Amino acid sequence: MMGLLAAAAAHPASHPAASQGTQSAIGYPSLFFLVVLGSLVPVVPTGALVSGAAVVAFHQTEPVALAFVFAVASVAAFIGDVALYWLGLRGVRSRNGSRWLHRLQQRAEQGTLERAERQLDRHGAAVLVLSRLVPAGRIPVMVACLLAEMPLRRFVRGDVPACLAWAAAYQLIGILGGSLFDKPWQGVVLAVALTVVIAAGPAVGGRVRKARRAHGDRPEQPRTAP
């Protein structure tokens, strides 16, 4: 998908109608598939894909291009979330659990999971909106919902606004990147870089906190007399 975005951005097309039709036929299905996949297997940079696609759409002449990106991204994220939650819920109700539930629990740090559980107790399904907007917040909140055995119907009601807000947020990043440069590929680079930095923030912060805790747990070395 990143290759498709780069190609679409680098060639604004000497024949706009033909080019935009080709981009729509290839780009939207690819965006849909990769966002669904990234929701199920959280290794695909879905935020970067949406932002990059928004940059390309921003530079097109079709007025509905941005609306298509928003619709495709939000629907794909919703389908991926619901499918993943359904698989995890089967594991919660099974005696032996499931590999999906086990993988989700492995990806959620204990401290983050405990905070997610407290937020779930206070705000209910509304916390799903925040979990989608906060980097690395989706999985801990989903695990908290699973452990609380939130019904699928209630999860769906909370996940609809969450996916809409997520798609809108990353599309705004793409629009910002696209508006700053005349050439689409420059906007794609900026938008992807911003989303990567945002996504890497929690991981870097976690490593810093672990390093500080490890440093604080070290016993002080006795000073020797001169």
Coordinates of N, CA, C and O in Angstrom, one line a residue, residues 112-219:
T112 N -0.6 -0.9 32.1 CA -1.5 -0.3 31.1 C -2.9 -1.0 31.2 O -3.9 -0.3 31.1
L113 N -2.9 -2.3 31.3 CA -4.1 -3.0 31.4 C -4.9 -2.6 32.7 O -6.2 -2.5 32.6
E114 N -4.3 -2.5 33.8 CA -4.9 -2.1 35.0 C -5.6 -0.7 34.9 O -6.7 -0.4 35.3
R115 N -4.8 0.2 34.2 CA -5.4 1.6 34.0 C -6.6 1.5 33.0 O -7.6 2.2 33.3
A116 N -6.5 0.6 32.0 CA -7.7 0.4 31.1 C -8.9 -0.1 31.8 O -10.0 0.3 31.6
E117 N -8.7 -1.0 32.8 CA -9.8 -1.6 33.5 C -10.4 -0.5 34.4 O -11.7 -0.5 34.5
R118 N -9.6 0.3 35.0 CA -10.2 1.4 35.8 C -11.0 2.4 35.0 O -12.1 2.8 35.4
Q119 N -10.5 2.7 33.8 CA -11.2 3.6 32.9 C -12.5 3.0 32.4 O -13.5 3.7 32.3
L120 N -12.4 1.7 32.2 CA -13.6 1.0 31.7 C -14.7 1.0 32.8 O -15.9 1.1 32.5
D121 N -14.3 0.8 34.1 CA -15.2 0.8 35.2 C -15.9 2.2 35.3 O -17.1 2.3 35.6
R122 N -15.1 3.3 35.0 CA -15.6 4.6 35.2 C -16.5 5.1 34.0 O -17.6 5.7 34.2
H123 N -16.1 4.8 32.8 CA -16.7 5.4 31.6 C -17.4 4.3 30.8 O -18.1 4.7 29.8
G124 N -17.3 3.1 31.0 CA -18.0 2.1 30.2 C -17.4 2.0 28.8 O -16.3 2.3 28.5
A125 N -18.3 1.7 27.9 CA -17.9 1.5 26.5 C -17.4 2.8 25.8 O -16.7 2.8 24.8
A126 N -17.7 4.0 26.5 CA -17.2 5.3 25.9 C -15.7 5.3 25.9 O -15.1 6.1 25.1
V127 N -15.0 4.5 26.7 CA -13.5 4.5 26.7 C -13.0 4.0 25.4 O -11.8 4.2 25.1
L128 N -13.8 3.3 24.6 CA -13.3 2.8 23.4 C -12.9 3.9 22.4 O -11.9 3.8 21.6
V129 N -13.5 5.0 22.5 CA -13.2 6.2 21.6 C -11.8 6.7 21.9 O -11.0 6.9 21.1
L130 N -11.5 6.8 23.2 CA -10.2 7.3 23.6 C -9.1 6.3 23.3 O -8.0 6.6 22.9
S131 N -9.5 5.0 23.4 CA -8.5 3.9 23.2 C -8.1 3.9 21.7 O -6.9 3.6 21.4
R132 N -8.9 4.3 20.8 CA -8.6 4.4 19.4 C -7.7 5.6 19.1 O -7.0 5.6 18.1
L133 N -7.9 6.7 19.8 CA -7.1 7.9 19.6 C -5.8 7.9 20.2 O -4.8 8.6 19.7
V134 N -5.6 7.2 21.3 CA -4.4 7.2 22.1 C -3.5 6.1 21.4 O -4.0 4.9 21.4
P135 N -2.3 6.4 21.0 CA -1.4 5.3 20.4 C -1.2 4.2 21.4 O -1.0 4.4 22.6
A136 N -1.3 3.0 20.9 CA -1.1 1.7 21.7 C -2.2 1.6 22.8 O -2.0 0.8 23.8
G137 N -3.3 2.3 22.7 CA -4.4 2.2 23.7 C -5.5 1.2 23.3 O -6.2 0.8 24.2
R138 N -5.6 0.8 22.1 CA -6.7 0.0 21.6 C -6.6 -1.4 22.3 O -7.7 -1.9 22.8
I139 N -5.5 -2.1 22.2 CA -5.4 -3.5 22.7 C -5.7 -3.6 24.2 O -6.4 -4.5 24.6
P140 N -5.0 -2.8 25.1 CA -5.3 -2.9 26.5 C -6.8 -2.7 26.8 O -7.3 -3.4 27.7
V141 N -7.4 -1.7 26.2 CA -8.8 -1.5 26.5 C -9.7 -2.7 25.9 O -10.6 -3.1 26.6
M142 N -9.3 -3.2 24.8 CA -10.1 -4.4 24.3 C -9.9 -5.6 25.2 O -10.9 -6.3 25.5
V143 N -8.7 -5.8 25.7 CA -8.5 -6.9 26.7 C -9.3 -6.7 27.9 O -9.9 -7.6 28.5
A144 N -9.3 -5.4 28.4 CA -10.2 -5.1 29.6 C -11.6 -5.4 29.3 O -12.3 -5.9 30.2
C145 N -12.1 -5.0 28.2 CA -13.5 -5.3 27.8 C -13.7 -6.8 27.8 O -14.8 -7.3 28.2
L146 N -12.8 -7.6 27.2 CA -12.9 -9.0 27.2 C -12.9 -9.7 28.6 O -13.8 -10.5 28.8
L147 N -12.0 -9.2 29.4 CA -12.0 -9.8 30.8 C -13.2 -9.4 31.6 O -13.6 -10.2 32.5
A148 N -13.8 -8.3 31.3 CA -15.1 -7.9 31.9 C -16.3 -8.6 31.2 O -17.4 -8.4 31.7
E149 N -16.0 -9.3 30.2 CA -17.0 -10.0 29.4 C -18.1 -9.1 28.9 O -19.3 -9.4 29.0
M150 N -17.7 -7.9 28.4 CA -18.6 -7.0 27.8 C -19.3 -7.7 26.6 O -18.6 -8.2 25.7
P151 N -20.6 -7.6 26.5 CA -21.3 -8.3 25.3 C -20.9 -7.6 24.0 O -20.5 -6.5 23.9
L152 N -20.9 -8.5 23.0 CA -20.5 -8.0 21.7 C -21.3 -6.8 21.2 O -20.8 -5.8 20.6
R153 N -22.6 -6.8 21.5 CA -23.5 -5.7 21.1 C -23.1 -4.4 21.7 O -23.1 -3.4 21.1
R154 N -22.7 -4.5 23.0 CA -22.3 -3.2 23.7 C -21.0 -2.8 23.1 O -20.7 -1.5 23.0
F155 N -20.1 -3.7 22.8 CA -18.8 -3.3 22.3 C -19.0 -2.6 20.9 O -18.3 -1.6 20.6
V156 N -19.9 -3.2 20.1 CA -20.2 -2.6 18.8 C -20.6 -1.2 18.9 O -20.2 -0.3 18.2
R157 N -21.5 -0.9 19.9 CA -22.1 0.5 20.0 C -20.9 1.4 20.4 O -21.0 2.6 20.0
G158 N -20.0 1.0 21.2 CA -18.9 1.9 21.6 C -17.8 2.0 20.5 O -17.1 3.0 20.4
D159 N -17.7 1.0 19.7 CA -16.6 1.0 18.7 C -17.0 1.8 17.4 O -16.1 2.2 16.7
V160 N -18.3 2.0 17.2 CA -18.7 2.8 16.0 C -18.1 4.2 16.1 O -17.4 4.6 15.2
P161 N -18.4 5.0 17.2 CA -17.8 6.3 17.2 C -16.3 6.3 17.4 O -15.6 7.2 16.9
A162 N -15.8 5.2 17.9 CA -14.3 5.1 18.1 C -13.6 5.0 16.7 O -12.6 5.7 16.5
C163 N -14.2 4.2 15.8 CA -13.6 4.1 14.5 C -13.8 5.3 13.7 O -12.9 5.7 12.9
L164 N -14.9 6.0 13.8 CA -15.1 7.2 13.1 C -14.2 8.3 13.6 O -13.6 9.0 12.7
A165 N -13.9 8.4 14.9 CA -13.0 9.4 15.4 C -11.6 9.1 15.0 O -10.8 10.0 14.6
W166 N -11.2 7.8 15.0 CA -9.9 7.4 14.5 C -9.6 7.8 13.1 O -8.6 8.3 12.7
A167 N -10.6 7.4 12.2 CA -10.4 7.7 10.8 C -10.3 9.2 10.5 O -9.5 9.7 9.7
A168 N -11.1 10.0 11.3 CA -11.1 11.4 11.1 C -9.8 12.0 11.5 O -9.3 12.9 10.9
A169 N -9.3 11.5 12.7 CA -8.0 12.1 13.2 C -6.9 11.9 12.3 O -6.1 12.8 12.0
Y170 N -6.7 10.6 11.8 CA -5.6 10.4 10.9 C -5.8 11.0 9.5 O -4.8 11.3 8.8
Q171 N -7.0 11.2 9.1 CA -7.3 11.9 7.8 C -6.9 13.3 7.9 O -6.4 13.9 7.0
L172 N -7.2 13.9 9.1 CA -6.8 15.3 9.3 C -5.2 15.5 9.2 O -4.7 16.5 8.7
I173 N -4.5 14.5 9.7 CA -3.0 14.5 9.6 C -2.6 14.5 8.2 O -1.8 15.3 7.7
G174 N -3.3 13.7 7.4 CA -3.0 13.6 5.9 C -3.4 14.9 5.2 O -2.6 15.4 4.4
I175 N -4.5 15.5 5.6 CA -4.9 16.8 5.0 C -3.9 17.9 5.3 O -3.5 18.7 4.5
L176 N -3.4 17.9 6.6 CA -2.4 18.8 7.0 C -1.1 18.7 6.1 O -0.6 19.6 5.6
G177 N -0.7 17.4 6.0 CA 0.5 17.2 5.2 C 0.3 17.5 3.7 O 1.2 18.1 3.1
G178 N -0.9 17.3 3.2 CA -1.1 17.6 1.8 C -1.2 19.1 1.5 O -0.9 19.6 0.5
S179 N -1.7 19.8 2.5 CA -1.9 21.3 2.4 C -0.6 22.0 2.5 O -0.5 23.2 2.0
L180 N 0.5 21.4 3.0 CA 1.7 22.2 3.2 C 2.6 22.1 2.0 O 3.6 22.9 1.9
F181 N 2.4 21.2 1.1 CA 3.3 21.0 0.0 C 2.5 20.9 -1.3 O 1.3 20.5 -1.4
D182 N 3.1 21.4 -2.4 CA 2.5 21.3 -3.7 C 2.5 19.9 -4.3 O 1.6 19.5 -5.0
K183 N 3.6 19.2 -4.0 CA 3.8 17.9 -4.6 C 3.2 16.8 -3.6 O 3.6 16.8 -2.4
P184 N 2.3 16.0 -4.0 CA 1.7 15.0 -3.1 C 2.6 14.1 -2.4 O 2.4 13.8 -1.2
W185 N 3.7 13.7 -3.0 CA 4.6 12.7 -2.4 C 5.3 13.4 -1.2 O 5.6 12.7 -0.2
Q186 N 5.5 14.7 -1.2 CA 6.1 15.3 0.0 C 5.1 15.3 1.2 O 5.5 15.1 2.3
G187 N 3.8 15.5 0.9 CA 2.8 15.4 1.9 C 2.7 14.0 2.5 O 2.5 13.8 3.7
V188 N 2.8 13.0 1.6 CA 2.8 11.6 2.1 C 3.9 11.3 3.0 O 3.7 10.7 4.1
V189 N 5.1 11.8 2.7 CA 6.3 11.6 3.5 C 6.0 12.2 4.9 O 6.3 11.6 5.9
L190 N 5.6 13.5 4.9 CA 5.3 14.2 6.2 C 4.2 13.5 7.0 O 4.4 13.3 8.2
A191 N 3.1 13.1 6.4 CA 2.0 12.5 7.1 C 2.5 11.1 7.7 O 2.2 10.8 8.8
V192 N 3.2 10.3 6.9 CA 3.7 9.0 7.4 C 4.6 9.2 8.5 O 4.6 8.5 9.6
A193 N 5.5 10.2 8.4 CA 6.5 10.5 9.5 C 5.8 10.9 10.8 O 6.2 10.4 11.9
L194 N 4.8 11.7 10.7 CA 4.0 12.2 11.8 C 3.4 11.0 12.5 O 3.4 10.9 13.8
T195 N 2.7 10.1 11.7 CA 2.0 9.0 12.3 C 3.0 8.0 13.0 O 2.7 7.4 14.0
V196 N 4.2 7.8 12.4 CA 5.2 6.9 13.0 C 5.7 7.5 14.3 O 5.8 6.8 15.3
V197 N 5.9 8.8 14.3 CA 6.4 9.4 15.6 C 5.3 9.3 16.7 O 5.6 9.0 17.8
I198 N 4.0 9.5 16.3 CA 2.9 9.4 17.3 C 2.8 8.0 17.8 O 2.6 7.7 19.0
A199 N 2.9 7.0 16.9 CA 2.8 5.6 17.2 C 4.0 5.2 18.1 O 3.8 4.3 19.0
A200 N 5.2 5.7 17.9 CA 6.3 5.3 18.6 C 6.4 5.9 20.0 O 7.2 5.5 20.9
G201 N 5.6 7.0 20.2 CA 5.7 7.7 21.5 C 5.5 6.8 22.7 O 6.3 6.8 23.7
P202 N 4.4 6.0 22.8 CA 4.2 5.2 24.0 C 5.3 4.2 24.2 O 5.7 3.9 25.4
A203 N 5.9 3.6 23.2 CA 6.9 2.6 23.3 C 8.2 3.2 23.9 O 8.8 2.7 24.8
V204 N 8.5 4.4 23.4 CA 9.7 5.1 23.9 C 9.5 5.5 25.3 O 10.4 5.4 26.1
G205 N 8.3 6.0 25.6 CA 8.0 6.4 27.0 C 8.1 5.2 28.0 O 8.6 5.3 29.1
G206 N 7.6 4.0 27.5 CA 7.7 2.9 28.3 C 9.1 2.4 28.6 O 9.4 2.0 29.7
R207 N 9.9 2.5 27.6 CA 11.3 2.1 27.8 C 12.0 3.1 28.8 O 12.9 2.7 29.6
V208 N 11.7 4.4 28.7 CA 12.3 5.4 29.6 C 11.9 5.1 31.0 O 12.7 5.1 31.9
R209 N 10.6 4.8 31.2 CA 10.1 4.5 32.6 C 10.8 3.2 33.1 O 11.1 3.2 34.3
K210 N 10.9 2.2 32.3 CA 11.6 1.0 32.8 C 13.0 1.3 33.1 O 13.5 0.7 34.1
A211 N 13.7 2.1 32.3 CA 15.1 2.4 32.6 C 15.2 3.2 33.9 O 16.1 2.9 34.7
R212 N 14.3 4.1 34.2 CA 14.3 4.8 35.4 C 14.0 4.0 36.6 O 14.7 4.1 37.7
R213 N 13.1 3.0 36.5 CA 12.8 2.1 37.6 C 14.0 1.2 37.9 O 14.3 1.0 39.0
A214 N 14.6 0.7 36.8 CA 15.8 -0.1 37.0 C 16.9 0.6 37.6 O 17.6 0.1 38.5
H215 N 17.1 1.9 37.2 CA 18.1 2.7 37.9 C 17.8 3.0 39.3 O 18.7 3.0 40.2
G216 N 16.5 3.2 39.6 CA 16.2 3.5 41.0 C 16.3 2.3 41.9 O 16.5 2.4 43.1
D217 N 16.1 1.0 41.3 CA 16.2 -0.2 42.1 C 17.7 -0.6 42.4 O 17.9 -1.5 43.3
R218 N 18.6 0.0 41.7 CA 20.0 -0.4 42.0 C 20.5 0.1 43.3 O 20.3 1.3 43.7
P219 N 21.1 -0.8 44.1 CA 21.7 -0.3 45.4 C 22.8 0.6 45.2 O 23.6 0.5 44.3

